[in-house]
Amino acid sequence: MNAPLPDSIRPIRFEDGTLFLLDQRRLPQAQLENAYRGAAEVATAIRDMVVRGAPAIGITAAFGVVLACQEARDQGVPHWRTAVDVALDRLAASRPTAVNLFWALDRMRAVLDRCTGADEAVTASLAAAHRMLADDIEANRRMGAAGAELIESGRAVLTHCNTGSLATGGFGTALGVIRSAWAKGRIQGVFADETRPWLQGARLTAWELVQDGIPVQLLCEGAAASLLRSGKVSWVVVGADRIAANGDTANKIGTYGLAILAREHGVRFMVAAPVSTIDYETPDGAGIPIEMRPPSEVLDLAGQRVAAEGAGGWNPAFDVTPARLIDALVTEHGVVMHPDRQALAALRARIETR
Ligand code: MRU
């Protein structure tokens, strides 16, 4: 019999006209929620990593649009849509790589296009943002079930960054697969890369798994090659920030290296992501914009300089894994084995004819 699905964390909620975000910079030491009543502050929160992870960024931006509509209504500005468009642009400029941000803003724009006044825009955008949040959790549960089916019992999995409840509306993409696989008794436990420089693995993934009673061992990225050679791991399971039309996948820096190591050691490599992460407008990985973050994130640790004075830092937040290194792409609309341009086009055609 399956154990109950472990799923206790929700990072985003909206109540009484206020957006609440669990401040992910403070975890695991402190569980604090920040309250937001303005769209500009939400854009800053995304940029500053209060909330992060591709689907969570998109959902947060959608609620940011609701706040912009509320502001326009409350200030009684004559051209509500012009004011909201400024907020849309500001939210779009917060982080460049996760396509879910732009997908969410496009959806909200389409909702606003059907509204004739600020009151209507508040009601309609709020309903759309809540739907996006609920749909995301539902999609994650479907991905979890489908991905877990691919994992045969008896070994552990390795994951990178944080792809869990914190990175989504709840439950998680790759971590959703891991939650489901654990509930079905298919994995012995989880190895998690600490994920320099933001330590999403050490701070967030480890925290989520501990909360839900799933055994986790952390490793520094440099230990991954030895781990994959050891035979302890059957799958590397990761999420995605943007998947190009040919299956090339941008995810947290270090993912590409793991994919090469997995292939070398006969370990399979799974990407779990909702179809909103597929960017059919970008033909291949070379076209995916990669966010460069401040060198200080590499040179410092917890706000303290650790690198030699005078050293510079190179800090791309994401890298691109070529599709040929990916064994399975798990979406809420099914699993694509060996994703490539043809297989992703077929997935799109299947979804559109439903
Ligand atoms: O810089 P971050 O923490 O936003 O990066 C997050 C990741 O790379 C995740 O793996 C990705 O967004 C998938 S989250 C379900």
Coordinates of N, CA and C in Angstrom, one line a residue, residues 67-295:
L67 N -2.3 42.8 -7.6 CA -2.0 44.0 -6.7 C -2.0 45.3 -7.6
A68 N -1.4 45.2 -8.8 CA -1.4 46.4 -9.6 C -2.8 46.8 -10.0
C69 N -3.7 45.9 -10.2 CA -5.1 46.2 -10.5 C -5.7 46.9 -9.3
Q70 N -5.5 46.3 -8.1 CA -6.0 46.9 -6.9 C -5.5 48.4 -6.7
E71 N -4.2 48.5 -7.0 CA -3.6 49.9 -6.8 C -4.3 50.9 -7.7
A72 N -4.5 50.4 -9.0 CA -5.1 51.3 -10.0 C -6.6 51.6 -9.6
R73 N -7.3 50.6 -9.1 CA -8.7 50.9 -8.6 C -8.7 51.8 -7.4
D74 N -7.8 51.6 -6.4 CA -7.9 52.4 -5.2 C -7.4 53.8 -5.4
Q75 N -6.5 54.0 -6.4 CA -6.0 55.4 -6.6 C -6.9 56.1 -7.6
G76 N -7.9 55.3 -8.2 CA -8.8 55.9 -9.2 C -8.1 56.5 -10.3
V77 N -7.0 55.9 -10.8 CA -6.3 56.5 -11.9 C -7.2 56.5 -13.2
P78 N -7.2 57.5 -14.0 CA -8.1 57.6 -15.2 C -7.8 56.4 -16.2
H79 N -6.6 56.1 -16.4 CA -6.3 55.0 -17.4 C -5.7 53.8 -16.6
W80 N -6.6 53.0 -16.0 CA -6.2 51.9 -15.2 C -5.2 51.0 -15.9
R81 N -5.5 50.7 -17.2 CA -4.7 49.7 -18.0 C -3.3 50.2 -18.2
T82 N -3.1 51.5 -18.4 CA -1.8 52.1 -18.6 C -0.9 51.8 -17.3
A83 N -1.6 52.1 -16.2 CA -0.8 51.9 -14.9 C -0.5 50.4 -14.7
V84 N -1.4 49.5 -15.0 CA -1.2 48.1 -14.9 C -0.1 47.6 -15.8
D85 N -0.1 48.2 -17.0 CA 1.0 47.8 -18.0 C 2.4 48.1 -17.5
V86 N 2.5 49.2 -16.8 CA 3.8 49.6 -16.2 C 4.2 48.5 -15.2
A87 N 3.3 48.0 -14.4 CA 3.6 47.0 -13.5 C 3.9 45.7 -14.2
L88 N 3.2 45.4 -15.3 CA 3.5 44.1 -16.0 C 5.0 44.2 -16.5
D89 N 5.4 45.4 -17.0 CA 6.8 45.5 -17.6 C 7.8 45.3 -16.4
R90 N 7.4 45.9 -15.3 CA 8.4 45.8 -14.1 C 8.5 44.3 -13.7
L91 N 7.4 43.7 -13.6 CA 7.4 42.2 -13.2 C 8.2 41.4 -14.2
A92 N 8.0 41.7 -15.5 CA 8.7 41.0 -16.6 C 10.2 41.2 -16.5
A93 N 10.7 42.3 -15.9 CA 12.1 42.6 -15.9 C 12.8 42.0 -14.6
S94 N 12.0 41.3 -13.8 CA 12.6 40.8 -12.5 C 13.6 39.8 -12.7
R95 N 13.4 38.7 -13.5 CA 14.4 37.7 -13.7 C 14.2 37.2 -15.2
P96 N 15.3 36.9 -15.9 CA 15.1 36.7 -17.3 C 14.9 35.2 -17.8
T97 N 15.3 34.2 -17.0 CA 15.5 32.9 -17.6 C 14.2 32.0 -17.5
A98 N 13.5 32.0 -16.3 CA 12.4 31.2 -16.2 C 11.2 31.7 -17.1
V99 N 10.9 30.9 -18.1 CA 9.9 31.3 -19.0 C 8.5 31.3 -18.4
N100 N 8.3 30.6 -17.3 CA 7.0 30.6 -16.6 C 6.6 32.0 -16.2
L101 N 7.6 32.9 -15.9 CA 7.2 34.3 -15.6 C 6.5 34.9 -16.8
F102 N 7.1 34.8 -18.0 CA 6.5 35.5 -19.2 C 5.2 34.8 -19.6
W103 N 5.1 33.5 -19.4 CA 3.9 32.7 -19.6 C 2.8 33.2 -18.7
A104 N 3.1 33.4 -17.5 CA 2.1 33.8 -16.5 C 1.6 35.3 -16.8
L105 N 2.6 36.1 -17.2 CA 2.2 37.5 -17.5 C 1.4 37.6 -18.7
D106 N 1.7 36.7 -19.7 CA 0.9 36.7 -21.0 C -0.6 36.3 -20.7
R107 N -0.7 35.3 -19.8 CA -2.1 34.8 -19.4 C -2.8 36.0 -18.7
M108 N -2.1 36.7 -17.8 CA -2.8 37.8 -17.1 C -3.2 38.9 -18.0
R109 N -2.3 39.2 -19.0 CA -2.6 40.2 -20.0 C -3.8 39.9 -20.8
A110 N -4.0 38.6 -21.1 CA -5.2 38.2 -21.9 C -6.4 38.4 -21.0
V111 N -6.3 38.1 -19.7 CA -7.5 38.3 -18.8 C -7.8 39.8 -18.8
L112 N -6.8 40.6 -18.7 CA -7.0 42.1 -18.6 C -7.6 42.6 -19.9
D113 N -7.2 42.1 -21.0 CA -7.7 42.5 -22.3 C -9.3 42.4 -22.4
R114 N -9.8 41.5 -21.6 CA -11.3 41.3 -21.6 C -12.0 42.2 -20.6
C115 N -11.3 43.0 -19.8 CA -11.9 43.8 -18.8 C -12.1 45.3 -19.2
T116 N -13.2 45.9 -18.7 CA -13.5 47.2 -19.2 C -13.2 48.3 -18.1
G117 N -12.9 47.8 -16.9 CA -12.6 48.8 -15.8 C -11.8 48.1 -14.7
A118 N -11.3 49.0 -13.8 CA -10.4 48.5 -12.7 C -11.1 47.5 -11.8
D119 N -12.3 47.7 -11.5 CA -13.1 46.8 -10.6 C -13.1 45.4 -11.2
E120 N -13.5 45.4 -12.4 CA -13.6 44.1 -13.1 C -12.2 43.5 -13.2
A121 N -11.2 44.3 -13.5 CA -9.8 43.7 -13.6 C -9.4 43.1 -12.3
V122 N -9.7 43.7 -11.2 CA -9.4 43.1 -9.9 C -10.0 41.7 -9.7
T123 N -11.3 41.7 -10.0 CA -12.0 40.4 -9.8 C -11.5 39.3 -10.8
A124 N -11.3 39.7 -12.0 CA -10.9 38.7 -13.0 C -9.5 38.3 -12.8
S125 N -8.6 39.2 -12.5 CA -7.2 38.8 -12.3 C -7.0 37.9 -11.1
L126 N -7.8 38.3 -10.0 CA -7.7 37.5 -8.8 C -8.1 36.0 -9.1
A127 N -9.2 35.9 -9.8 CA -9.7 34.5 -10.1 C -8.7 33.8 -11.0
A128 N -8.1 34.5 -11.9 CA -7.1 33.8 -12.8 C -5.8 33.4 -12.0
A129 N -5.4 34.3 -11.1 CA -4.2 33.9 -10.3 C -4.4 32.7 -9.4
H130 N -5.6 32.7 -8.8 CA -6.0 31.6 -7.9 C -6.0 30.3 -8.7
R131 N -6.6 30.4 -9.9 CA -6.7 29.2 -10.8 C -5.3 28.7 -11.2
M132 N -4.4 29.7 -11.5 CA -3.0 29.3 -11.8 C -2.3 28.6 -10.7
L133 N -2.6 29.0 -9.5 CA -2.0 28.4 -8.3 C -2.5 27.0 -8.1
A134 N -3.8 26.9 -8.2 CA -4.5 25.5 -8.0 C -4.1 24.6 -9.1
D135 N -4.0 25.1 -10.4 CA -3.7 24.2 -11.5 C -2.2 23.7 -11.4
D136 N -1.4 24.6 -10.9 CA 0.0 24.2 -10.7 C 0.2 23.1 -9.7
I137 N -0.5 23.1 -8.6 CA -0.4 22.0 -7.6 C -0.9 20.8 -8.3
E138 N -2.0 20.9 -9.0 CA -2.6 19.7 -9.6 C -1.7 19.1 -10.7
A139 N -1.0 20.0 -11.4 CA -0.1 19.5 -12.5 C 1.1 18.8 -11.8
N140 N 1.5 19.4 -10.7 CA 2.7 18.7 -10.0 C 2.3 17.3 -9.5
R141 N 1.1 17.2 -9.0 CA 0.7 15.9 -8.5 C 0.7 14.9 -9.7
R142 N 0.2 15.3 -10.8 CA 0.2 14.4 -12.0 C 1.6 14.1 -12.4
M143 N 2.5 15.1 -12.4 CA 3.9 14.8 -12.8 C 4.5 13.8 -11.8
G144 N 4.2 14.1 -10.5 CA 4.8 13.2 -9.5 C 4.4 11.8 -9.7
A145 N 3.2 11.5 -10.0 CA 2.7 10.1 -10.2 C 3.4 9.5 -11.5
A146 N 3.4 10.3 -12.6 CA 4.0 9.8 -13.8 C 5.5 9.6 -13.7
G147 N 6.2 10.5 -13.0 CA 7.7 10.4 -12.9 C 8.0 9.2 -12.0
A148 N 7.3 9.0 -10.9 CA 7.6 7.9 -10.0 C 7.5 6.6 -10.6
E149 N 6.6 6.4 -11.6 CA 6.4 5.2 -12.3 C 7.7 4.8 -13.1
L150 N 8.5 5.7 -13.4 CA 9.8 5.4 -14.2 C 10.9 4.9 -13.3
I151 N 10.7 5.1 -12.0 CA 11.8 4.8 -11.0 C 11.6 3.4 -10.4
E152 N 12.5 2.5 -10.7 CA 12.3 1.1 -10.2 C 12.9 1.1 -8.7
S153 N 12.3 0.2 -7.9 CA 12.6 0.3 -6.5 C 14.1 -0.1 -6.2
G154 N 14.5 0.3 -5.1 CA 15.8 -0.2 -4.5 C 17.0 0.7 -4.4
R155 N 16.9 1.9 -5.1 CA 18.1 2.7 -5.0 C 17.6 4.2 -4.6
A156 N 18.6 5.1 -4.6 CA 18.3 6.5 -4.2 C 18.2 7.3 -5.5
V157 N 17.9 8.6 -5.4 CA 17.9 9.5 -6.5 C 18.8 10.7 -6.1
L158 N 19.3 11.4 -7.1 CA 20.1 12.6 -6.8 C 19.3 13.8 -7.4
T159 N 19.2 14.9 -6.6 CA 18.5 16.1 -7.2 C 19.4 17.3 -7.0
H160 N 19.0 18.4 -7.6 CA 19.8 19.6 -7.7 C 18.9 20.8 -7.4
C161 N 19.4 21.8 -6.8 CA 18.7 23.0 -6.5 C 17.4 22.7 -5.7
N162 N 16.4 23.5 -5.7 CA 15.1 23.2 -5.1 C 14.0 23.3 -6.1
T163 N 13.3 22.2 -6.2 CA 12.2 22.1 -7.2 C 10.9 21.7 -6.5
G164 N 10.9 22.0 -5.2 CA 9.8 21.5 -4.4 C 8.6 22.4 -4.2
S165 N 7.9 22.3 -3.1 CA 6.8 23.1 -2.8 C 7.2 24.6 -2.9
L166 N 8.4 24.9 -2.4 CA 8.9 26.2 -2.4 C 9.1 26.8 -3.8
A167 N 9.4 26.0 -4.7 CA 9.7 26.5 -6.1 C 8.4 26.5 -7.0
T168 N 7.3 26.1 -6.4 CA 6.1 26.0 -7.2 C 4.9 26.5 -6.3
G169 N 3.7 26.2 -6.8 CA 2.5 26.5 -5.9 C 2.5 25.6 -4.7
G170 N 3.0 24.4 -4.9 CA 3.0 23.4 -3.8 C 3.4 22.0 -4.4
F171 N 3.9 21.1 -3.7 CA 4.3 19.8 -4.0 C 5.6 19.6 -4.8
G172 N 5.7 20.4 -5.8 CA 7.0 20.5 -6.5 C 7.0 19.7 -7.8
T173 N 8.0 19.9 -8.7 CA 8.1 19.2 -10.0 C 9.0 18.0 -9.8
A174 N 10.3 18.2 -9.8 CA 11.2 17.1 -9.6 C 11.1 16.6 -8.1
L175 N 10.9 17.5 -7.2 CA 10.7 17.0 -5.8 C 9.3 16.4 -5.6
G176 N 8.4 16.8 -6.5 CA 7.1 16.1 -6.5 C 7.2 14.6 -6.9
V177 N 8.1 14.4 -8.0 CA 8.4 13.0 -8.4 C 9.0 12.3 -7.2
I178 N 9.9 12.9 -6.6 CA 10.6 12.3 -5.4 C 9.6 12.0 -4.3
R179 N 8.7 13.0 -4.0 CA 7.7 12.7 -2.9 C 6.9 11.5 -3.3
S180 N 6.4 11.5 -4.6 CA 5.6 10.3 -5.0 C 6.3 9.0 -5.0
A181 N 7.6 9.1 -5.4 CA 8.4 7.8 -5.4 C 8.6 7.3 -4.0
W182 N 8.8 8.3 -3.1 CA 9.0 7.9 -1.7 C 7.7 7.2 -1.2
A183 N 6.6 7.9 -1.4 CA 5.3 7.4 -0.9 C 5.0 6.0 -1.5
K184 N 5.5 5.7 -2.7 CA 5.2 4.4 -3.3 C 6.3 3.4 -2.9
G185 N 7.3 3.8 -2.1 CA 8.3 2.9 -1.6 C 9.3 2.6 -2.7
R186 N 9.5 3.5 -3.7 CA 10.4 3.2 -4.8 C 11.8 3.7 -4.6
I187 N 12.0 4.6 -3.6 CA 13.4 5.1 -3.4 C 13.8 4.9 -2.0
Q188 N 15.1 4.7 -1.8 CA 15.6 4.5 -0.5 C 15.8 5.8 0.2
G189 N 16.0 6.9 -0.5 CA 16.3 8.2 0.1 C 16.7 9.1 -1.1
V190 N 17.1 10.3 -0.6 CA 17.5 11.3 -1.6 C 18.9 11.9 -1.3
F191 N 19.7 12.0 -2.4 CA 20.9 12.8 -2.3 C 20.6 14.2 -2.9
A192 N 21.0 15.2 -2.2 CA 20.7 16.6 -2.7 C 22.0 17.4 -2.8
D193 N 22.3 17.9 -3.9 CA 23.4 18.8 -4.1 C 23.2 20.1 -3.2
E194 N 24.2 20.6 -2.6 CA 24.0 21.8 -1.8 C 23.6 23.0 -2.7
T195 N 24.1 23.0 -3.9 CA 23.7 24.0 -4.9 C 24.3 25.4 -4.6
R196 N 25.6 25.6 -4.8 CA 26.2 26.9 -4.7 C 25.8 27.8 -5.8
P197 N 25.7 29.1 -5.7 CA 26.1 29.8 -4.5 C 24.9 30.1 -3.5
W198 N 23.6 29.8 -3.9 CA 22.5 30.2 -3.1 C 22.1 29.1 -2.1
L199 N 22.7 28.0 -2.3 CA 22.5 26.8 -1.4 C 21.0 26.4 -1.3
Q200 N 20.3 26.4 -2.5 CA 18.9 26.0 -2.5 C 18.8 24.6 -2.0
G201 N 19.8 23.7 -2.3 CA 19.7 22.3 -1.9 C 19.9 22.2 -0.4
A202 N 20.9 22.9 0.1 CA 21.2 22.7 1.6 C 20.1 23.4 2.4
R203 N 19.7 24.6 2.0 CA 18.7 25.3 2.8 C 17.3 24.9 2.6
L204 N 16.9 24.7 1.3 CA 15.5 24.6 1.0 C 15.1 23.1 0.7
T205 N 15.8 22.4 -0.2 CA 15.4 21.0 -0.4 C 15.6 20.2 0.8
A206 N 16.7 20.3 1.5 CA 16.9 19.5 2.7 C 15.8 19.8 3.7
W207 N 15.4 21.1 3.9 CA 14.4 21.5 4.8 C 13.0 20.9 4.4
E208 N 12.7 21.0 3.1 CA 11.4 20.4 2.7 C 11.4 18.9 3.0
L209 N 12.4 18.2 2.7 CA 12.4 16.7 2.8 C 12.4 16.3 4.3
V210 N 13.1 17.1 5.1 CA 13.1 16.8 6.5 C 11.7 17.1 7.1
Q211 N 11.0 18.2 6.7 CA 9.7 18.4 7.1 C 8.7 17.3 6.8
D212 N 9.0 16.6 5.6 CA 8.0 15.6 5.2 C 8.6 14.2 5.5
G213 N 9.6 14.1 6.3 CA 10.1 12.8 6.8 C 10.8 11.9 5.7
I214 N 11.3 12.6 4.7 CA 12.0 11.8 3.6 C 13.5 11.9 3.8
P215 N 14.2 10.8 4.0 CA 15.6 10.8 4.3 C 16.5 11.5 3.2
V216 N 17.3 12.5 3.6 CA 18.1 13.2 2.7 C 19.5 13.3 3.1
Q217 N 20.4 13.1 2.2 CA 21.9 13.4 2.5 C 22.3 14.5 1.5
L218 N 23.0 15.5 2.1 CA 23.5 16.6 1.3 C 24.9 16.2 0.8
L219 N 25.3 16.7 -0.4 CA 26.6 16.6 -0.8 C 27.0 17.9 -1.5
C220 N 28.3 18.2 -1.5 CA 28.7 19.4 -2.3 C 28.8 18.9 -3.7
E221 N 28.6 19.8 -4.7 CA 28.5 19.4 -6.1 C 29.7 18.6 -6.5
G222 N 30.9 18.9 -6.0 CA 32.1 18.2 -6.4 C 32.1 16.7 -6.0
A223 N 31.1 16.3 -5.2 CA 31.0 14.9 -4.8 C 30.1 14.1 -5.7
A224 N 29.5 14.8 -6.7 CA 28.4 14.1 -7.5 C 29.0 13.0 -8.4
A225 N 30.2 13.2 -8.9 CA 30.8 12.2 -9.8 C 31.1 10.9 -9.0
S226 N 31.6 11.0 -7.8 CA 31.9 9.8 -7.0 C 30.6 9.1 -6.7
L227 N 29.6 9.9 -6.3 CA 28.3 9.4 -6.0 C 27.7 8.6 -7.1
L228 N 27.7 9.2 -8.3 CA 27.1 8.5 -9.5 C 27.9 7.3 -9.9
R229 N 29.2 7.3 -9.6 CA 30.0 6.0 -9.9 C 29.7 4.9 -8.9
S230 N 29.2 5.3 -7.7 CA 29.0 4.3 -6.6 C 27.9 3.3 -6.8
G231 N 27.0 3.6 -7.8 CA 25.8 2.7 -8.0 C 24.7 2.9 -7.0
K232 N 24.8 3.9 -6.1 CA 23.7 4.1 -5.2 C 22.5 4.8 -5.8
V233 N 22.7 5.4 -7.0 CA 21.7 6.3 -7.5 C 21.2 5.7 -8.9
S234 N 19.8 5.7 -9.0 CA 19.3 5.2 -10.3 C 19.0 6.3 -11.3
W235 N 18.5 7.4 -10.7 CA 18.1 8.6 -11.6 C 18.6 9.9 -11.0
V236 N 19.0 10.8 -11.8 CA 19.1 12.2 -11.4 C 17.8 12.8 -11.8
V237 N 17.2 13.5 -10.9 CA 15.8 14.1 -11.1 C 15.9 15.6 -10.9
V238 N 15.7 16.4 -11.9 CA 15.8 17.9 -11.8 C 14.6 18.5 -12.4
G239 N 14.5 19.8 -12.2 CA 13.4 20.7 -12.8 C 14.0 21.4 -13.9
A240 N 13.2 22.5 -14.4 CA 13.7 23.3 -15.5 C 13.1 24.7 -15.4
D241 N 13.9 25.6 -15.9 CA 13.5 27.0 -16.0 C 13.0 27.4 -17.3
R242 N 13.5 26.7 -18.4 CA 13.0 27.0 -19.7 C 13.5 25.8 -20.6
I243 N 12.6 25.2 -21.3 CA 12.9 24.1 -22.2 C 12.7 24.6 -23.7
A244 N 13.7 24.6 -24.5 CA 13.6 25.1 -25.9 C 12.8 24.1 -26.7
A245 N 12.4 24.5 -27.9 CA 11.6 23.6 -28.7 C 12.2 22.3 -29.1
N246 N 13.6 22.2 -29.0 CA 14.3 20.9 -29.3 C 14.6 20.1 -28.1
G247 N 14.1 20.6 -26.9 CA 14.3 19.8 -25.7 C 15.5 20.3 -24.9
D248 N 16.4 21.1 -25.4 CA 17.5 21.7 -24.6 C 16.9 22.4 -23.4
T249 N 17.5 22.2 -22.2 CA 16.8 22.6 -21.0 C 17.7 23.4 -20.1
A250 N 17.3 24.6 -19.8 CA 18.0 25.5 -18.9 C 17.5 25.2 -17.4
N251 N 18.4 25.0 -16.6 CA 18.1 24.8 -15.1 C 19.3 25.3 -14.3
K252 N 19.1 25.2 -13.0 CA 20.2 25.8 -12.1 C 21.6 25.4 -12.5
I253 N 22.5 26.3 -12.4 CA 23.9 26.1 -12.8 C 24.4 24.8 -12.1
G254 N 25.0 24.0 -12.9 CA 25.5 22.7 -12.3 C 24.7 21.5 -12.9
T255 N 23.5 21.8 -13.4 CA 22.7 20.7 -13.9 C 23.3 20.0 -15.1
Y256 N 23.9 20.9 -16.0 CA 24.6 20.3 -17.2 C 25.7 19.4 -16.9
G257 N 26.5 19.7 -15.9 CA 27.5 18.9 -15.5 C 27.0 17.5 -14.9
L258 N 25.9 17.6 -14.2 CA 25.3 16.4 -13.7 C 24.8 15.5 -14.8
A259 N 24.3 16.1 -15.9 CA 23.8 15.3 -17.0 C 24.9 14.5 -17.7
I260 N 26.1 15.2 -17.8 CA 27.2 14.6 -18.4 C 27.7 13.4 -17.5
L261 N 27.8 13.7 -16.2 CA 28.2 12.7 -15.3 C 27.2 11.5 -15.3
A262 N 26.0 11.7 -15.4 CA 25.0 10.7 -15.3 C 25.2 9.8 -16.6
R263 N 25.3 10.4 -17.7 CA 25.5 9.6 -19.0 C 26.8 8.7 -18.9
E264 N 27.8 9.3 -18.4 CA 29.1 8.6 -18.2 C 29.0 7.4 -17.3
H265 N 28.1 7.5 -16.3 CA 28.1 6.4 -15.3 C 26.8 5.5 -15.5
G266 N 26.1 5.7 -16.6 CA 24.9 4.8 -16.8 C 23.8 5.1 -15.9
V267 N 23.7 6.3 -15.3 CA 22.6 6.8 -14.5 C 21.6 7.6 -15.4
R268 N 20.3 7.3 -15.2 CA 19.4 8.0 -16.1 C 19.1 9.4 -15.6
F269 N 18.6 10.3 -16.5 CA 18.5 11.7 -16.2 C 17.1 12.2 -16.5
M270 N 16.3 12.6 -15.5 CA 14.9 13.0 -15.7 C 14.7 14.5 -15.5
V271 N 14.0 15.2 -16.4 CA 13.6 16.5 -16.1 C 12.1 16.5 -15.9
A272 N 11.6 17.1 -14.8 CA 10.2 17.2 -14.5 C 9.8 18.7 -14.6
A273 N 8.8 19.0 -15.5 CA 8.5 20.4 -15.6 C 7.1 20.5 -16.3
P274 N 6.3 21.5 -15.8 CA 5.0 21.7 -16.5 C 5.2 22.2 -17.9
V275 N 4.1 22.0 -18.8 CA 4.3 22.4 -20.2 C 4.5 23.9 -20.3
S276 N 4.1 24.7 -19.2 CA 4.3 26.1 -19.3 C 5.8 26.5 -19.3
T277 N 6.7 25.5 -19.0 CA 8.1 25.7 -19.0 C 8.7 25.5 -20.4
I278 N 7.9 24.9 -21.3 CA 8.4 24.7 -22.7 C 8.2 26.0 -23.5
D279 N 9.3 26.5 -24.0 CA 9.2 27.7 -24.8 C 9.4 27.3 -26.3
Y280 N 8.3 27.2 -27.0 CA 8.3 26.7 -28.4 C 8.8 27.8 -29.3
E281 N 8.9 29.1 -28.8 CA 9.4 30.2 -29.6 C 10.9 30.2 -29.7
T282 N 11.6 29.5 -28.8 CA 13.0 29.4 -28.7 C 13.5 28.1 -29.3
P283 N 14.1 28.1 -30.5 CA 14.4 26.9 -31.2 C 15.3 25.9 -30.5
D284 N 16.3 26.5 -29.9 CA 17.3 25.6 -29.1 C 17.9 26.3 -28.0
G285 N 18.7 25.6 -27.2 CA 19.3 26.1 -26.0 C 20.1 27.4 -26.1
A286 N 20.7 27.6 -27.3 CA 21.5 28.8 -27.5 C 20.7 30.0 -27.4
G287 N 19.4 30.0 -27.6 CA 18.6 31.2 -27.6 C 18.0 31.5 -26.2
I288 N 18.3 30.7 -25.2 CA 17.8 30.9 -23.9 C 18.6 31.9 -23.1
P289 N 18.0 33.0 -22.6 CA 18.7 34.0 -21.9 C 19.2 33.5 -20.5
I290 N 20.4 33.6 -20.3 CA 20.9 33.1 -19.0 C 21.2 34.3 -18.0
E291 N 20.6 34.2 -16.9 CA 20.8 35.3 -15.9 C 22.2 35.3 -15.3
M292 N 22.8 36.4 -15.4 CA 24.1 36.6 -14.7 C 23.8 37.3 -13.4
R293 N 24.2 36.7 -12.3 CA 24.0 37.4 -11.0 C 25.3 38.0 -10.4
P294 N 25.2 38.8 -9.4 CA 26.4 39.5 -8.9 C 27.5 38.6 -8.5
P295 N 28.7 38.9 -8.8 CA 29.9 38.1 -8.4 C 30.0 37.9 -6.9

